[in-house]
PDB file of C-alpha atoms in Angstrom:
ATOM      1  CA  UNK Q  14     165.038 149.998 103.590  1.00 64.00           C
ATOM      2  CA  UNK Q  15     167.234 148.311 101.428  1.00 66.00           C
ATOM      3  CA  UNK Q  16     166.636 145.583  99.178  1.00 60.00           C
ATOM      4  CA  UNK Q  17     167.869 142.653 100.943  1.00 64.00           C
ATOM      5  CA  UNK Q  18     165.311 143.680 104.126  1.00 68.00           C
ATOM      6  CA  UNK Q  19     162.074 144.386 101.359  1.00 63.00           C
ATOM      7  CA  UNK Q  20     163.109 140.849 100.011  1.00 65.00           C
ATOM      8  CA  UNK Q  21     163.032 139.042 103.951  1.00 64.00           C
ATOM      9  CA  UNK Q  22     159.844 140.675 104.502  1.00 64.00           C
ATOM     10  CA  UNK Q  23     158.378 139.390 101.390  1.00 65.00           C
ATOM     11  CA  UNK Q  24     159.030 135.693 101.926  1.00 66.00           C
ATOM     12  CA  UNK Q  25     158.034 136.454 105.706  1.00 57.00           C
ATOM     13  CA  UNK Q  26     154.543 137.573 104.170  1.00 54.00           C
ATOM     14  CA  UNK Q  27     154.418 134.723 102.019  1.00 53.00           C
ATOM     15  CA  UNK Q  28     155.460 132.303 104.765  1.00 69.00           C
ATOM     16  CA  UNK Q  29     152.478 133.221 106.709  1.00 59.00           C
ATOM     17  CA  UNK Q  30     149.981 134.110 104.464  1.00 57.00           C
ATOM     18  CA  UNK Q  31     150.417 131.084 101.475  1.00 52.00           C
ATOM     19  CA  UNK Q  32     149.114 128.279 103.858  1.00 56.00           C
ATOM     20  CA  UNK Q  33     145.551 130.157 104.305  1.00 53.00           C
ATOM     21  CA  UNK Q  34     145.242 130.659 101.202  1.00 49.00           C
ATOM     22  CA  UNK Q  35     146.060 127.082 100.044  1.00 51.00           C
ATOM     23  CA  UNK Q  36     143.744 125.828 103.122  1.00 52.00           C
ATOM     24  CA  UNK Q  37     140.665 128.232 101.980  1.00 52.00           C
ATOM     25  CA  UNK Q  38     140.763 127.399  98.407  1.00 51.00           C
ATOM     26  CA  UNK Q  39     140.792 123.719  99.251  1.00 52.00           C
ATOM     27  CA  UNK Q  40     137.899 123.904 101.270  1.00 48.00           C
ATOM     28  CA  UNK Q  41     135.470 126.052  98.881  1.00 47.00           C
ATOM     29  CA  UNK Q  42     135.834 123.641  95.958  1.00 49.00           C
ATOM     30  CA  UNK Q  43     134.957 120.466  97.706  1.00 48.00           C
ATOM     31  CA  UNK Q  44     131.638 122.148  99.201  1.00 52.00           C
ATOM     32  CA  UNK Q  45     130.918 122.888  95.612  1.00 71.00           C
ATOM     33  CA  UNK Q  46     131.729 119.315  93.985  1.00 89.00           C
ATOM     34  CA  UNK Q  47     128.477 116.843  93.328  1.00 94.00           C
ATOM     35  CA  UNK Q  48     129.610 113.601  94.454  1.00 95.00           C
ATOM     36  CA  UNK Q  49     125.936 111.718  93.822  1.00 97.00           C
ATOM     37  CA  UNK Q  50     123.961 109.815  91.616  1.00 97.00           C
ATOM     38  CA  UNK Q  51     120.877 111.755  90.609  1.00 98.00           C
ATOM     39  CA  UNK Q  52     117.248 109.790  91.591  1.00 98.00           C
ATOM     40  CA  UNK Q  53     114.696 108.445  89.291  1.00 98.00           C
ATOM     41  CA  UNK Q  54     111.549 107.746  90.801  1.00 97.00           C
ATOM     42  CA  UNK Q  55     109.039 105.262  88.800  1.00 96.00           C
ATOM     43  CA  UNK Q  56     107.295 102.632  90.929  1.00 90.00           C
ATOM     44  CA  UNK Q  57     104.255 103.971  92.668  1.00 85.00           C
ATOM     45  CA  UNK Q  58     102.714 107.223  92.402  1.00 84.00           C
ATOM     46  CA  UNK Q  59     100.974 107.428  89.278  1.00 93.00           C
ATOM     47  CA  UNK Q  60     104.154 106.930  87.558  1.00 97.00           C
ATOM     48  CA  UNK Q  61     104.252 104.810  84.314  1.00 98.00           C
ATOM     49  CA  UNK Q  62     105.170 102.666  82.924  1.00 97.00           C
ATOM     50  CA  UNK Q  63     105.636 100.258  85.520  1.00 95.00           C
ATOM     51  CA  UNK Q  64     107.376  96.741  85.292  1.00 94.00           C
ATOM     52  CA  UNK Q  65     105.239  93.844  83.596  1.00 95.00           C
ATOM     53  CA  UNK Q  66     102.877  96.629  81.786  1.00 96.00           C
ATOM     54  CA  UNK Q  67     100.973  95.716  78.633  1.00 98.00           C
ATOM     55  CA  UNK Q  68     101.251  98.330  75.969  1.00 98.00           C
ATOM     56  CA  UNK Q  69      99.508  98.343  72.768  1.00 98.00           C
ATOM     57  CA  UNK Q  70     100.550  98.576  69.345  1.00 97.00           C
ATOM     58  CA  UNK Q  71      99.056 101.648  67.301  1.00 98.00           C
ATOM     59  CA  UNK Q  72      98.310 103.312  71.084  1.00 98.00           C
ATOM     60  CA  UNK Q  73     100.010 106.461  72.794  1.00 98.00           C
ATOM     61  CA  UNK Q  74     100.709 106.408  76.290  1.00 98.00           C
ATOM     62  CA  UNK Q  75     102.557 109.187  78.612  1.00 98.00           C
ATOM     63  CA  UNK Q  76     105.801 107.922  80.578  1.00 98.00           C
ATOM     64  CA  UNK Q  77     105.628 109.911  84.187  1.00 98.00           C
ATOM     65  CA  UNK Q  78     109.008 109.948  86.460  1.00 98.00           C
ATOM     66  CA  UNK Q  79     110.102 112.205  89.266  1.00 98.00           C
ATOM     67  CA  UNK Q  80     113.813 113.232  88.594  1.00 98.00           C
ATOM     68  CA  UNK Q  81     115.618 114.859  91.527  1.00 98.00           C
ATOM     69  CA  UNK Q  82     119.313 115.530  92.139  1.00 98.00           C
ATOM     70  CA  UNK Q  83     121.719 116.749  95.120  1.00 97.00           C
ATOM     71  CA  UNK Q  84     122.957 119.793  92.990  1.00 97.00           C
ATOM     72  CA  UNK Q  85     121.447 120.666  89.636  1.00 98.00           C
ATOM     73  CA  UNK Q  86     119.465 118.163  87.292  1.00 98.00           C
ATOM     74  CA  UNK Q  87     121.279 117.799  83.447  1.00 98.00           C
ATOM     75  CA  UNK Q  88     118.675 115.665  80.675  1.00 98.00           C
ATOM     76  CA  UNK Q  89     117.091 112.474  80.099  1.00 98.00           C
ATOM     77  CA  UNK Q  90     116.712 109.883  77.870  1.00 98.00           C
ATOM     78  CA  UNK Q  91     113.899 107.092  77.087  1.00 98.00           C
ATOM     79  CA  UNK Q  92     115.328 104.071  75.193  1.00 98.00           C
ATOM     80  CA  UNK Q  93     112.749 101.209  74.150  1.00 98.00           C
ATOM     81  CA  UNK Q  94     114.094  97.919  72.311  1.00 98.00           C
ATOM     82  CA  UNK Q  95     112.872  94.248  72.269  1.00 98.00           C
ATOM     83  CA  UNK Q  96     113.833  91.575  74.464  1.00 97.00           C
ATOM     84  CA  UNK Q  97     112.675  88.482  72.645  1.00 98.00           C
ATOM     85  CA  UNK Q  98     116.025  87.130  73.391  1.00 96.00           C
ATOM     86  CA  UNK Q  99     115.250  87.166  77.200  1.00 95.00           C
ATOM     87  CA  UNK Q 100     118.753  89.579  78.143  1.00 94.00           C
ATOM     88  CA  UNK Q 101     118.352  91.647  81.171  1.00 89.00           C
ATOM     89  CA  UNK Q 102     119.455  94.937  82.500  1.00 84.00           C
ATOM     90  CA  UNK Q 103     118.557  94.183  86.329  1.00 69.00           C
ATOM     91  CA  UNK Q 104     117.641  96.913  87.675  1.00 74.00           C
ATOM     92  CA  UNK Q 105     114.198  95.609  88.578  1.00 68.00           C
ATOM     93  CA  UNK Q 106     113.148  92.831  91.321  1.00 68.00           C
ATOM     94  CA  UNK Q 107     110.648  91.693  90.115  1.00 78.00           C
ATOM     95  CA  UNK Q 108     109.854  88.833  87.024  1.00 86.00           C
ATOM     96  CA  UNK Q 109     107.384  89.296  84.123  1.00 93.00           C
ATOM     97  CA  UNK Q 110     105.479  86.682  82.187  1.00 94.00           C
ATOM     98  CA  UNK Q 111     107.638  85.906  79.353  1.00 95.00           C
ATOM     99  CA  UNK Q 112     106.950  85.155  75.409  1.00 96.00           C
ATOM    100  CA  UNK Q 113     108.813  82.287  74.182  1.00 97.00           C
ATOM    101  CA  UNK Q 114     112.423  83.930  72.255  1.00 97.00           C
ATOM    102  CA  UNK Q 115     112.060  84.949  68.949  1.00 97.00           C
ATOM    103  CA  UNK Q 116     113.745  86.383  65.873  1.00 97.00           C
ATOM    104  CA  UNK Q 117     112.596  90.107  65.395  1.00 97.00           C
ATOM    105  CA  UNK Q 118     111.150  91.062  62.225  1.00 97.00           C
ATOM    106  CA  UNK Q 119     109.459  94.551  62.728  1.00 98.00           C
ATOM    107  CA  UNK Q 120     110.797  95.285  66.402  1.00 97.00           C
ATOM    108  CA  UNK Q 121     110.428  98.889  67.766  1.00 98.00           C
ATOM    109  CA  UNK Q 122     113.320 101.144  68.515  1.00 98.00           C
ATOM    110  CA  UNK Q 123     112.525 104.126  70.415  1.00 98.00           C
ATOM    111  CA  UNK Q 124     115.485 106.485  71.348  1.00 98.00           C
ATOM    112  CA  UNK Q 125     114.978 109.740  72.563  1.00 98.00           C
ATOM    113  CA  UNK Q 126     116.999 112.812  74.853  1.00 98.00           C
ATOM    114  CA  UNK Q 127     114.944 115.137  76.462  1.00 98.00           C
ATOM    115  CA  UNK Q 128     116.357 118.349  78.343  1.00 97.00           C
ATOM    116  CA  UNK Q 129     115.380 120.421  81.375  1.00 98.00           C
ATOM    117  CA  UNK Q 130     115.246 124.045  82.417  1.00 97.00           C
ATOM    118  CA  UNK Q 131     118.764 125.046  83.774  1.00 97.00           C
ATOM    119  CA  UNK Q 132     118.699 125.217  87.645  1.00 97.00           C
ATOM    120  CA  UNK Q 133     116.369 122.616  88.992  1.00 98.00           C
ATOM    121  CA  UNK Q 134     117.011 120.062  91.383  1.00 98.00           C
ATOM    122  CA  UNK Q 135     113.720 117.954  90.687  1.00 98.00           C
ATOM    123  CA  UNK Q 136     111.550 117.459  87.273  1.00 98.00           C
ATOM    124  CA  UNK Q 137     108.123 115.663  86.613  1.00 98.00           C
ATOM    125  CA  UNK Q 138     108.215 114.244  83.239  1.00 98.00           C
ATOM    126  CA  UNK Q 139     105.615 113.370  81.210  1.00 97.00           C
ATOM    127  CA  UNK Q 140     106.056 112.622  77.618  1.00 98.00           C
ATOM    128  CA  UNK Q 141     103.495 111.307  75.494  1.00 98.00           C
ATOM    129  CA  UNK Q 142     105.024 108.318  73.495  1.00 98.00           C
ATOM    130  CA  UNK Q 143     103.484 106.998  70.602  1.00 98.00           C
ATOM    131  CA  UNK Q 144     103.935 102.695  69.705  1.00 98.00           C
ATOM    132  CA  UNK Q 145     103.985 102.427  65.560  1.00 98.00           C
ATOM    133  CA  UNK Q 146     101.096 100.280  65.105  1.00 98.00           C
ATOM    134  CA  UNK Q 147     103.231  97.935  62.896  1.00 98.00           C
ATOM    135  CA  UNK Q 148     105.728  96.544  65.264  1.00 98.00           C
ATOM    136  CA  UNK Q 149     106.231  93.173  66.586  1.00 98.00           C
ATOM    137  CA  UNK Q 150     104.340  92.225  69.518  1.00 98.00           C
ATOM    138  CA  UNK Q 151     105.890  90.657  73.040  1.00 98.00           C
ATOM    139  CA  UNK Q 152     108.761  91.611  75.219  1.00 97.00           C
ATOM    140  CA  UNK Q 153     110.540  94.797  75.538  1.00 97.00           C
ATOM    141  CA  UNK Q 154     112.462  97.093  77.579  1.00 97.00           C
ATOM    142  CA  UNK Q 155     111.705 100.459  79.006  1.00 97.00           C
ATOM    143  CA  UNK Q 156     114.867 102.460  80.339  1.00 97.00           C
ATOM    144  CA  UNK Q 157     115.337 106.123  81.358  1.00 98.00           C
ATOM    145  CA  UNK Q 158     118.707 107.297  81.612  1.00 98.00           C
ATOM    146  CA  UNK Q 159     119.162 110.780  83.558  1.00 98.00           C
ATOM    147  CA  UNK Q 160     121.960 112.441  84.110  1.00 98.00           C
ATOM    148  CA  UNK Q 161     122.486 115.234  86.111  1.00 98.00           C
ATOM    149  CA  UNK Q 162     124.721 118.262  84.986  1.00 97.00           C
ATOM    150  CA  UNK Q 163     128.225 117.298  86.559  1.00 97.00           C
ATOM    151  CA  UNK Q 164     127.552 113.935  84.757  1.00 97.00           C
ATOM    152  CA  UNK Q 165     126.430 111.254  87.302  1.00 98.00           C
ATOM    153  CA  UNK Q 166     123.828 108.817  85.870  1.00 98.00           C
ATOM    154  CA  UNK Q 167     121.212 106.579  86.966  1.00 98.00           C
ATOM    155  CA  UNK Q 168     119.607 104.563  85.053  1.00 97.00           C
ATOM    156  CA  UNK Q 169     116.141 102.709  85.497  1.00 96.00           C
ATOM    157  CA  UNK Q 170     114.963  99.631  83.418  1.00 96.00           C
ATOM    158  CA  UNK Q 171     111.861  98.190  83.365  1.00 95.00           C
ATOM    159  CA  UNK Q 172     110.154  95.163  81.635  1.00 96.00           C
ATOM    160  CA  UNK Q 173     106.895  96.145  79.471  1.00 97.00           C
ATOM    161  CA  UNK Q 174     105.237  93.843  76.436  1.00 98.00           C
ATOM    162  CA  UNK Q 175     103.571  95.343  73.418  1.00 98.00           C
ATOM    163  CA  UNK Q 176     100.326  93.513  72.837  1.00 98.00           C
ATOM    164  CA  UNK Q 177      97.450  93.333  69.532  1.00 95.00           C
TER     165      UNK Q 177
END
């Protein structure tokens, strides 16, 4: 066989062969790829806190949420702040019992990342969380960010008020 008939029957091969190939890797990626927002589960269910909860100052509670995902969970994170100037992050329907606005003087900042074990596709948390008995009393919010491991986030926001 000479070299011009070894060359033919190499682009023959390729001819046939390159579209499977193309078509099989295509298909085995997007079976692997998380297209969806992981799931935080918070109202109902023992889980707390709740909107419109009372918390008070000097007191530890323990924040419970189901996490699930599609694929693979990644980490969390708890964020508490003050509201007194009545801004929202909607994610809740219903209203709470405002204080009247304010200017902060000793508000609480909580912000915290918490991880999970490599592999799961749902977590109960449950971290105990404790409120410096110094801050300012009234409005704040309670979020949980959660991201799963191909980087989707949800995030859940709800109103709580830090009481005597």
């Amino acid at each position: 066989m000479d070299y011009k008939e070894r060359r033919m029957k190499e682009i023959c091969f390729l001819i046939a062969f390159l579209p499977a190939f193309l078509l099989g890797g295509c298909g085995s990626d997007e079976e692997t790829k998380d297209m969806q927002k992981p799931v935080i589960e918070m109202e109902g269910g023992g889980y707390f806190p709740q909107n419109c909860t009372t918390l008070k100052r000097g007191n530890s509670f323990t924040f419970k949420a189901k996490f699930s995902d599609n694929v693979e969970l990644g980490n969390y994170n708890i964020e508490i702040h003050n509201n007194f100037d009545h801004h929202s992050h909607s994610t809740g329907s219903e209203e709470c019992n405002m204080d009247e606005r304010k200017t902060p003087v000793n508000a609480w900042v909580f912000n915290q990342d918490y991880s999970m074990p490599a592999g799961v596709k749902e977590f109960e948390a449950g971290n105990e969380i404790t409120i410096p008995a110094d801050v300012d009393t009234g409005d704040y919010h309670f979020m949980v960010r959660l991201t799963d491991r191909a980087g989707w986030q949800q995030l859940v926001a709800v109103s709580v008020k830090i009481s005597e």
